[in-house]
Coordinates of C-alpha atoms in Angstrom, one line a residue:
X1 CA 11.6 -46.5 22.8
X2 CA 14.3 -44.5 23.1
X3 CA 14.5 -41.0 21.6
X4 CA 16.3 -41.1 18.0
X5 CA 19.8 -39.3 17.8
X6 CA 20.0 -35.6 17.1
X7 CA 21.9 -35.7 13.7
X8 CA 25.8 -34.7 14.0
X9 CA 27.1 -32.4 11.2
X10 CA 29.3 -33.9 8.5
X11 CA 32.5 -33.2 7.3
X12 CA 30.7 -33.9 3.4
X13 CA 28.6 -30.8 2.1
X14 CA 25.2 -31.5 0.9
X15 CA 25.2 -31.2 -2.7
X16 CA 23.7 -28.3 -4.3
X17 CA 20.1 -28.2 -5.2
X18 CA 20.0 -28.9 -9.3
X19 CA 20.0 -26.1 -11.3
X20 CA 16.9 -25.2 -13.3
X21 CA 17.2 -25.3 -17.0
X22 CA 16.3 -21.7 -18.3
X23 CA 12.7 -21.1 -19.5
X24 CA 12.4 -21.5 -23.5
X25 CA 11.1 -18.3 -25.1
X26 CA 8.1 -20.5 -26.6
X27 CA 7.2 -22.1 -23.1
X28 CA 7.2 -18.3 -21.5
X29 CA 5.2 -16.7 -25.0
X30 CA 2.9 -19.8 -24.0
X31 CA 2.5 -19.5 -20.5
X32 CA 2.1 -15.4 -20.7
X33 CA -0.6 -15.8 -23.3
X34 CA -3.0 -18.5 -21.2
X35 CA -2.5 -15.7 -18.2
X36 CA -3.8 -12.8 -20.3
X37 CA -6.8 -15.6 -22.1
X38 CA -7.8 -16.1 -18.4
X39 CA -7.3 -13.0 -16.7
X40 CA -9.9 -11.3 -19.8
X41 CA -12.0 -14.0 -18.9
X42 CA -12.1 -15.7 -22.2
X43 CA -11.7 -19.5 -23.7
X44 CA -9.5 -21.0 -25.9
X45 CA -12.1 -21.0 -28.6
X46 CA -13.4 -17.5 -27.8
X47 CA -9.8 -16.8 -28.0
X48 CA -9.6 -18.4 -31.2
X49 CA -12.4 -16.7 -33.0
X50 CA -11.3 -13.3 -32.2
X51 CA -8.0 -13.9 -33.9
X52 CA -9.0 -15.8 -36.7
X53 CA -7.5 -19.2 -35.7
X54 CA -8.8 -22.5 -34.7
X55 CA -8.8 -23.5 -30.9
X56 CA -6.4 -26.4 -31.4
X57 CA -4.1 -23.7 -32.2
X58 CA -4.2 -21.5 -29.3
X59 CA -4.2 -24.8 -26.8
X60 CA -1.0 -25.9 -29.1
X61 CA 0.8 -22.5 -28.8
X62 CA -0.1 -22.2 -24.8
X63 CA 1.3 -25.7 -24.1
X64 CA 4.4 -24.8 -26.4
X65 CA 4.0 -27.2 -28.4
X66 CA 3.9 -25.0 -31.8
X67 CA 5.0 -22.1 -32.8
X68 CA 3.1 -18.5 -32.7
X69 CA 2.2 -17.7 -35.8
X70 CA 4.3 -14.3 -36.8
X71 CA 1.0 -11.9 -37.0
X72 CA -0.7 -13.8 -34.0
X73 CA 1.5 -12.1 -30.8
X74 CA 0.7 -8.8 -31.8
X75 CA -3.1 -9.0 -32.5
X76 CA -3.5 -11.1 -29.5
X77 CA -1.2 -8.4 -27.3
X78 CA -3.9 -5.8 -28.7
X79 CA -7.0 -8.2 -28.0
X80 CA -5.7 -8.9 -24.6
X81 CA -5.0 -5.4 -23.8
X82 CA -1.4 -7.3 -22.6
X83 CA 0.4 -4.0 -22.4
X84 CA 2.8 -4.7 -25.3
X85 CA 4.2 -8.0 -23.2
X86 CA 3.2 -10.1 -25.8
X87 CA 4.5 -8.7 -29.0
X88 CA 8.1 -8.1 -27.1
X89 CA 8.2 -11.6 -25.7
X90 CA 7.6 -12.3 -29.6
X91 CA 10.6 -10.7 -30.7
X92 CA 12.7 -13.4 -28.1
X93 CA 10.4 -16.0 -29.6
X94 CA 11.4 -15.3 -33.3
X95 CA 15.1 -15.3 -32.3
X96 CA 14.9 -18.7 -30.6
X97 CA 12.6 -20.1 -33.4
X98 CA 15.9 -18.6 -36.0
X99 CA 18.4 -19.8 -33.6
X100 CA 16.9 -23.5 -33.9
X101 CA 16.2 -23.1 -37.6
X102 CA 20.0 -22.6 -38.3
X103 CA 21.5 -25.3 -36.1
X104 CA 18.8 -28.0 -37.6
X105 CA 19.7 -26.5 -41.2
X106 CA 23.5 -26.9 -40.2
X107 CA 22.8 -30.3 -38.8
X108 CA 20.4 -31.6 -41.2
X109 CA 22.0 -34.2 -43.6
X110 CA 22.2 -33.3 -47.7
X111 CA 18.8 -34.3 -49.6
X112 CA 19.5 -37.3 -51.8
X113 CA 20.2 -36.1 -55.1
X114 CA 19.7 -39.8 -56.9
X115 CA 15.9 -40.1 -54.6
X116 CA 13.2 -40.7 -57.3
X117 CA 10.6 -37.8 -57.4
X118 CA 7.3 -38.0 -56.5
X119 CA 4.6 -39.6 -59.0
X120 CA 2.8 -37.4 -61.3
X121 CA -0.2 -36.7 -59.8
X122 CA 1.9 -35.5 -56.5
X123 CA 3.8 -32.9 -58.8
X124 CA 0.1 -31.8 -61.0
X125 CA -1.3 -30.7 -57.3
X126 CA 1.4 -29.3 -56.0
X127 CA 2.1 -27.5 -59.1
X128 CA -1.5 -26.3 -58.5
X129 CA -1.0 -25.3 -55.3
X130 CA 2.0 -23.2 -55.9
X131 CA 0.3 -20.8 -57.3
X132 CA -2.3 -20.8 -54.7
X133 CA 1.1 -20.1 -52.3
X134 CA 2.0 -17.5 -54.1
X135 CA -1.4 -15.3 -53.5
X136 CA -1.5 -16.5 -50.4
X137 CA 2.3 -15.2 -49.6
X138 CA 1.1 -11.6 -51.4
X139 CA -2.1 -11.2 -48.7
X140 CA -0.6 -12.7 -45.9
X141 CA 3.4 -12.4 -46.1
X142 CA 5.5 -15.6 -46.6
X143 CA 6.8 -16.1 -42.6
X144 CA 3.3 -18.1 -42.0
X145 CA 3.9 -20.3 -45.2
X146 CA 8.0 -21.1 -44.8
X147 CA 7.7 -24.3 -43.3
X148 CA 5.2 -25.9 -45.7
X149 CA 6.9 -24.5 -48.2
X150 CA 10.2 -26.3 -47.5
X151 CA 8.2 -29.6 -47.4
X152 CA 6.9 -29.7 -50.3
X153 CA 10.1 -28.1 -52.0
X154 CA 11.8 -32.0 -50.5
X155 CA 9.1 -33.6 -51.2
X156 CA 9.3 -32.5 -54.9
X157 CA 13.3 -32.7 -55.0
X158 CA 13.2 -36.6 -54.2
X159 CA 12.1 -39.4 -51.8
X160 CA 12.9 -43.0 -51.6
X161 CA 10.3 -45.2 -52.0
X162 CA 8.6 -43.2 -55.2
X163 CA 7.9 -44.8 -58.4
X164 CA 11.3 -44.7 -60.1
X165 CA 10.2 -44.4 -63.7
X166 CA 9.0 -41.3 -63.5
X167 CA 11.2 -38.6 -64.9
X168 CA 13.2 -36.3 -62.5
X169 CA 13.1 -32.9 -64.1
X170 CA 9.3 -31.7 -63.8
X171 CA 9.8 -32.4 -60.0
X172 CA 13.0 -30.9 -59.6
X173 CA 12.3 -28.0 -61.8
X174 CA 8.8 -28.0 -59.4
X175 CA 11.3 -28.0 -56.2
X176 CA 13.1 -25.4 -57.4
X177 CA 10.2 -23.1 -57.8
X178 CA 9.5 -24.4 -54.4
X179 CA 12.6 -23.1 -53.1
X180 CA 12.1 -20.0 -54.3
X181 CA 9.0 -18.9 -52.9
X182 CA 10.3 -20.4 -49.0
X183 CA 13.4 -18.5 -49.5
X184 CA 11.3 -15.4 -49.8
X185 CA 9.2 -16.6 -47.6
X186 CA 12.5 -16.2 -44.9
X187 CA 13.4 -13.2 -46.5
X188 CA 10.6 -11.7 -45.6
X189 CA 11.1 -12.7 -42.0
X190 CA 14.4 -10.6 -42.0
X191 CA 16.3 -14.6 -42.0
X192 CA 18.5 -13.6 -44.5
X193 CA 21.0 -16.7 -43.5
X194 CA 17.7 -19.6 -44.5
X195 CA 17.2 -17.4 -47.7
X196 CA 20.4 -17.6 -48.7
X197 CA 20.2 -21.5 -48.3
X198 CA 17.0 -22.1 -50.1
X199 CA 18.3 -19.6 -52.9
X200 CA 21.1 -21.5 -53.5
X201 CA 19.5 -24.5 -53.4
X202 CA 16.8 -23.9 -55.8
X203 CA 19.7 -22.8 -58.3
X204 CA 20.8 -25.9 -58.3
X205 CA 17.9 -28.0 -59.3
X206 CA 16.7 -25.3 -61.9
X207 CA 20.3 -25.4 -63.8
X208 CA 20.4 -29.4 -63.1
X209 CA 17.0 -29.5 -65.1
X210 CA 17.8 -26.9 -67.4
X211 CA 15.0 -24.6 -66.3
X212 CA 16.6 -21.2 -67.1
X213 CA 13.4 -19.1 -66.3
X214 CA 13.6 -20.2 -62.7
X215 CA 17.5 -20.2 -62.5
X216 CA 17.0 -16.5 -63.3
X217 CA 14.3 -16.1 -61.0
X218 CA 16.5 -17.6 -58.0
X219 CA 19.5 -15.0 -59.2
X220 CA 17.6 -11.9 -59.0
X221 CA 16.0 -12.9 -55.4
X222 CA 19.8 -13.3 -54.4
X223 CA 20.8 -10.0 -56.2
X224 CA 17.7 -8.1 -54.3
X225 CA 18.8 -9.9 -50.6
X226 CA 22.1 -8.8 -50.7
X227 CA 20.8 -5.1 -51.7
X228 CA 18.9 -5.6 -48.7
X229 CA 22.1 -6.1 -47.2
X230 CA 23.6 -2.9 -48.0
X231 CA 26.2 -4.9 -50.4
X232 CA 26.0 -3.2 -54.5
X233 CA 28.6 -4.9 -55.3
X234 CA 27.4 -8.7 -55.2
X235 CA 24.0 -7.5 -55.9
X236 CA 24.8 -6.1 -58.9
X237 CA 26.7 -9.2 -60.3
X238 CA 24.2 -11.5 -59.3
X239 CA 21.7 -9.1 -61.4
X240 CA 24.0 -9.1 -64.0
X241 CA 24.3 -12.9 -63.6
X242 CA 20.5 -12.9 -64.2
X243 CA 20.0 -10.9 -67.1
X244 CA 22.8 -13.2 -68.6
X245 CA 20.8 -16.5 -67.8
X246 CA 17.1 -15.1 -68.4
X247 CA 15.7 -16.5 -71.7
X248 CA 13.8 -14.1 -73.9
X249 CA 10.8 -13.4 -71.5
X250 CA 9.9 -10.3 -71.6
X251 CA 8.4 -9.7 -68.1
X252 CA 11.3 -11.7 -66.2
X253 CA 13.9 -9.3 -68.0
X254 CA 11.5 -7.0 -66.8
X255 CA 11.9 -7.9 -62.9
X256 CA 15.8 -8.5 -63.9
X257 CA 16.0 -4.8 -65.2
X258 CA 14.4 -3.9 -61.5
X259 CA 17.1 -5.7 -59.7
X260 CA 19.6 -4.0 -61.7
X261 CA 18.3 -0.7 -60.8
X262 CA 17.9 -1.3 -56.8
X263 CA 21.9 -2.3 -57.7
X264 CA 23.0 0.6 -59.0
X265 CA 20.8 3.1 -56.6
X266 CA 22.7 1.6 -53.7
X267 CA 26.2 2.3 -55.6
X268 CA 24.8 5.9 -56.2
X269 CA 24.7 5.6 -59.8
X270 CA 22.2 7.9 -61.0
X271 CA 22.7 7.5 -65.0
X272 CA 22.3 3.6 -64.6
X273 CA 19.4 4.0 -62.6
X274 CA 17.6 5.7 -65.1
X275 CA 18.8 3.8 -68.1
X276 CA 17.3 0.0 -66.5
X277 CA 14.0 1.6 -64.6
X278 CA 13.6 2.8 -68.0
X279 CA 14.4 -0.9 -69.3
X280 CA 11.8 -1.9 -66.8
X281 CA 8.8 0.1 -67.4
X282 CA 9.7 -0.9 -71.4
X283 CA 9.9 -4.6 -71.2
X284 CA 6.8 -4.8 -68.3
X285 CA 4.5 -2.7 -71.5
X286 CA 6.2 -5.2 -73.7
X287 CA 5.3 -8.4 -71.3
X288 CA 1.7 -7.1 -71.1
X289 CA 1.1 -6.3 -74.7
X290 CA 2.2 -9.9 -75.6
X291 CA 0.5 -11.7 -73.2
X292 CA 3.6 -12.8 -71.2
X293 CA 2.8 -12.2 -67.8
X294 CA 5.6 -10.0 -65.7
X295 CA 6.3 -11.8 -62.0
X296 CA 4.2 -9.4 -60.3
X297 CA 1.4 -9.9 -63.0
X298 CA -1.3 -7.4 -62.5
X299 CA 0.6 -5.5 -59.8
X300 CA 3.0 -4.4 -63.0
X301 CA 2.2 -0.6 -61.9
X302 CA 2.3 -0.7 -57.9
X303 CA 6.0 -3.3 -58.5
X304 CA 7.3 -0.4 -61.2
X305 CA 6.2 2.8 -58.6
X306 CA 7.8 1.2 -55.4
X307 CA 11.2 0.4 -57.6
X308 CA 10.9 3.9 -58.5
X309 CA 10.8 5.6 -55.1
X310 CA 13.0 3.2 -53.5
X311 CA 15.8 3.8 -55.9
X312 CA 15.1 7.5 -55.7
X313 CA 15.1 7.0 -51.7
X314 CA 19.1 4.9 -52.1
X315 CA 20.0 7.5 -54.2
X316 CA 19.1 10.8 -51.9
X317 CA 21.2 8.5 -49.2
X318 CA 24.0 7.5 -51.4
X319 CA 24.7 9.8 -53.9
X320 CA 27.5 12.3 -53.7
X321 CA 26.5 15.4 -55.3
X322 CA 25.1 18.6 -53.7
X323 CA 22.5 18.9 -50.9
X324 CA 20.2 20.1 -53.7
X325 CA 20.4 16.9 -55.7
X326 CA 19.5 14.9 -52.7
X327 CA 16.7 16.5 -51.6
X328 CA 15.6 16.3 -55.1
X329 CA 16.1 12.8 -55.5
X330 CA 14.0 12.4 -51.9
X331 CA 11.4 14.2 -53.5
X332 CA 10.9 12.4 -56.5
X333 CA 11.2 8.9 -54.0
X334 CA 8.5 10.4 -51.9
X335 CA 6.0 11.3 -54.8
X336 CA 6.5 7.8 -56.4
X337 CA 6.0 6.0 -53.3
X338 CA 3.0 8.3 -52.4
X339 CA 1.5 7.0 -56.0
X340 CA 2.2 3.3 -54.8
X341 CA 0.4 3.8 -51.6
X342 CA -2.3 5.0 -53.6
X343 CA -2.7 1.6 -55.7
X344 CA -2.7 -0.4 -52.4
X345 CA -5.9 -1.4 -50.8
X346 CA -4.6 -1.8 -46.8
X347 CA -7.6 -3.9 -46.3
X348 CA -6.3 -6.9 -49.1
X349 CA -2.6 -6.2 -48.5
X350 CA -2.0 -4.7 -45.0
X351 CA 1.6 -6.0 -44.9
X352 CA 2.6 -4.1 -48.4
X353 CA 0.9 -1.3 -47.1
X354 CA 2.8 -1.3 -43.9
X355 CA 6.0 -2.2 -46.1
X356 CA 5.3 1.2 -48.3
X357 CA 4.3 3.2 -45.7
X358 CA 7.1 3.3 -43.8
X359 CA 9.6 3.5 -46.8
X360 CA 7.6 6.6 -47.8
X361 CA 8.1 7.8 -44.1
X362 CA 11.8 7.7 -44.8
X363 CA 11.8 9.3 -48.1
X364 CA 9.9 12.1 -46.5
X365 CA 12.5 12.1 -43.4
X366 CA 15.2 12.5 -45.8
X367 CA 13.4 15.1 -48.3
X368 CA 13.0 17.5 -44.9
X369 CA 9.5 16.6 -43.8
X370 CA 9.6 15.3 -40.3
X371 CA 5.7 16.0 -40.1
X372 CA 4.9 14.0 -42.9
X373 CA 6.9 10.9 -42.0
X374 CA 6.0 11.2 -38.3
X375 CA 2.5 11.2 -39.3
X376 CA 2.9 8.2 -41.6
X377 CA 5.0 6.4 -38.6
X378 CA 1.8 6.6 -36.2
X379 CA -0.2 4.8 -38.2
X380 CA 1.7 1.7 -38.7
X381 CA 0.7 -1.2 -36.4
X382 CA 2.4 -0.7 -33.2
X383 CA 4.2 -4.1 -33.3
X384 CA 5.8 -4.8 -37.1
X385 CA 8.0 -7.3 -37.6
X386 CA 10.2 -8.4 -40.7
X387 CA 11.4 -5.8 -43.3
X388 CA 8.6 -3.2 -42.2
X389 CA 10.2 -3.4 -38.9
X390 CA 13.6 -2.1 -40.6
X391 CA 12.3 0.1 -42.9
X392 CA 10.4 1.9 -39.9
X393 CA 14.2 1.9 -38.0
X394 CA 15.4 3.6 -40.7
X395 CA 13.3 6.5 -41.0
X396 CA 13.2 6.7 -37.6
X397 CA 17.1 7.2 -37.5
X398 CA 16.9 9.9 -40.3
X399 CA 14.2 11.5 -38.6
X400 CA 16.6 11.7 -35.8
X401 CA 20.2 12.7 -37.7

């Protein structure tokens, strides 16, 4: 048999190899995380138990097929002895998991407003539940409860095939309590855009229902994101929008009075200030003398002592009087938030302690102790996420100015 022709080149270019579709954040978090499991030598269960998860969940996350939980990547970089590779290829995570969020919340078609609720027994559990959510959310953080949350907030606002002679207006007024706590829940995640949405959202089932305590409620979340923001202006008519709509509870004018204050602190007005942190600390005695528990029920004193600081803190930045005023009002934000550090356990409530910490880190910054807020600085967990993550910026930047 004759040898087969050498090939002859052709005037047609091979076409180019195909071009490989970039790595998602989750598959690489996943991949990196079985290569530090192994390389230490341990299982998927082993792994597991050291975190406080169940297997299932570390094969799910490794196979990127779910979501890291927000507090996992940095316990597990520490466990792993990973180098800090972990908690940074967390930071890519989040952003991909927010980038997805708000295209699917852009995408995703209106709930039916006309759906019939669940039936009763649905809304008696999950009203039991909610406040179950809401310790939860005050040990843990809300990030690692957002997505249940938002299911149970549609679940509650309507669905087709329920029984329809049940009366809307427990369920929606349930939903809107729902969409409260995930709002917060993305707040607390520093996804200010999703807050916004659930806010709003909830505000319009509470006033559809009538349910004034949670329309107020909704409204001074709002008012305290866009202080977040850096934005007095619509957080203080948003507050003021609150006080208007709260009915005659004492310990949600209470929480109002608050929102007011953080309002006026980031407009540098000191007289104001004073006036509703002074409405506060009346109407929370007020609340507790009568019974009618305040929104942050027996944390009334920790709630009232980080106001006070971090209105103190806003002012020493904003206000414009003499150097000598500001380092007084940094001062007083440092010895308030030194008392709230006091009342928290960092054992039951390591976020909140985190939180404070590095708010008091600032305060000191600003008040001309770089010792004291350096020291408070180094012992925060090396990786924090969220709004402890910005506070630490912060006082990082004045310790620095």
């Amino acid at each position: 048999m004759p040898p087969l022709p050498s090939p002859t080149p052709s005037s047609t270019p091979s076409p180019p190899p195909p071009r490989a579709e970039p790595e998602s954040a989750r598959l690489r978090f996943g991949r990196r995380l079985r290569h530090w499991r192994e390389a230490r030598g341990l299982s998927q269960t082993e792994l597991g138990r050291l975190l406080g998860y169940h297997n299932s969940l570390i094969s799910r996350v490794e196979n990127a097929r779910r979501w890291p939980p927000p507090g996992m990547p940095a316990r597990a970089d520490e466990l792993l002895l990973a180098c800090g590779e972990l908690a940074d290829l967390w930071q890519t995570v989040r952003q991909e998991r927010e980038r997805l969020g708000d295209l699917a919340a852009a995408t995703r078609p209106p709930l039916a407003t006309g759906a019939a609720p669940p039936d009763a027994a649905t809304v008696e559990v999950l009203a039991h539940l909610l406040a179950g959510y809401r310790a939860a959310a005050g040990r843990i953080g809300g990030e690692e409860l957002a997505a249940v949350l938002e299911h149970h907030a549609r679940t509650l606002a309507g669905r087709p095939h329920a029984a329809p002679q049940e009366s809307p207006a427990a369920a929606r007024s349930l939903a809107a309590q729902y969409a409260e706590l995930a709002g917060w829940a993305h707040f607390e995640g520093e996804r200010r855009t999703r807050a916004l949405s659930w806010y709003a959202t909830g505000l319009e089932w509470a006033r559809a229902t009538g349910d004034q305590a949670t329309a107020a409620a909704l409204l001074t979340r709002q008012s305290t994101l866009h202080w977040w923001r850096g934005d007095p202006a619509t957080a203080l008519a948003l507050a003021e929008a609150a006080r208007t709509a709260a009915p005659p509870l004492a310990g949600l004018r209470a929480w109002v009075a608050v929102a007011l204050a953080h309002a006026h602190a980031l407009a540098g007005e000191t007289p104001q200030v004073r006036r509703t942190l002074a409405d506060a600390r009346r109407l929370t005695a007020a609340a507790l003398r009568s019974g009618d528990p305040t929104p942050w029920s027996a944390r009334a004193d920790l709630v009232l002592a980080v106001a006070h600081g971090t209105c103190h803190r806003d002012l020493a930045v904003r206000t414009g009087g003499t150097a000598r005023s500001r380092t007084a009002h940094a001062h007083t934000a440092a010895a308030r938030l030194e008392a709230a550090l006091r009342l928290l356990d960092p054992a039951a409530h390591p976020r909140d302690h985190a939180l404070v910490s590095a708010r008091l880190a600032g305060a000191h910054a600003l008040a001309g102790r770089p010792d004291a807020a350096r020291a408070l600085l180094a012992r925060l967990p090396p990786h924090t996420t969220g709004r402890t993550a910005r506070e630490r910026r912060r006082a990082e930047e004045w310790l620095n100015s």
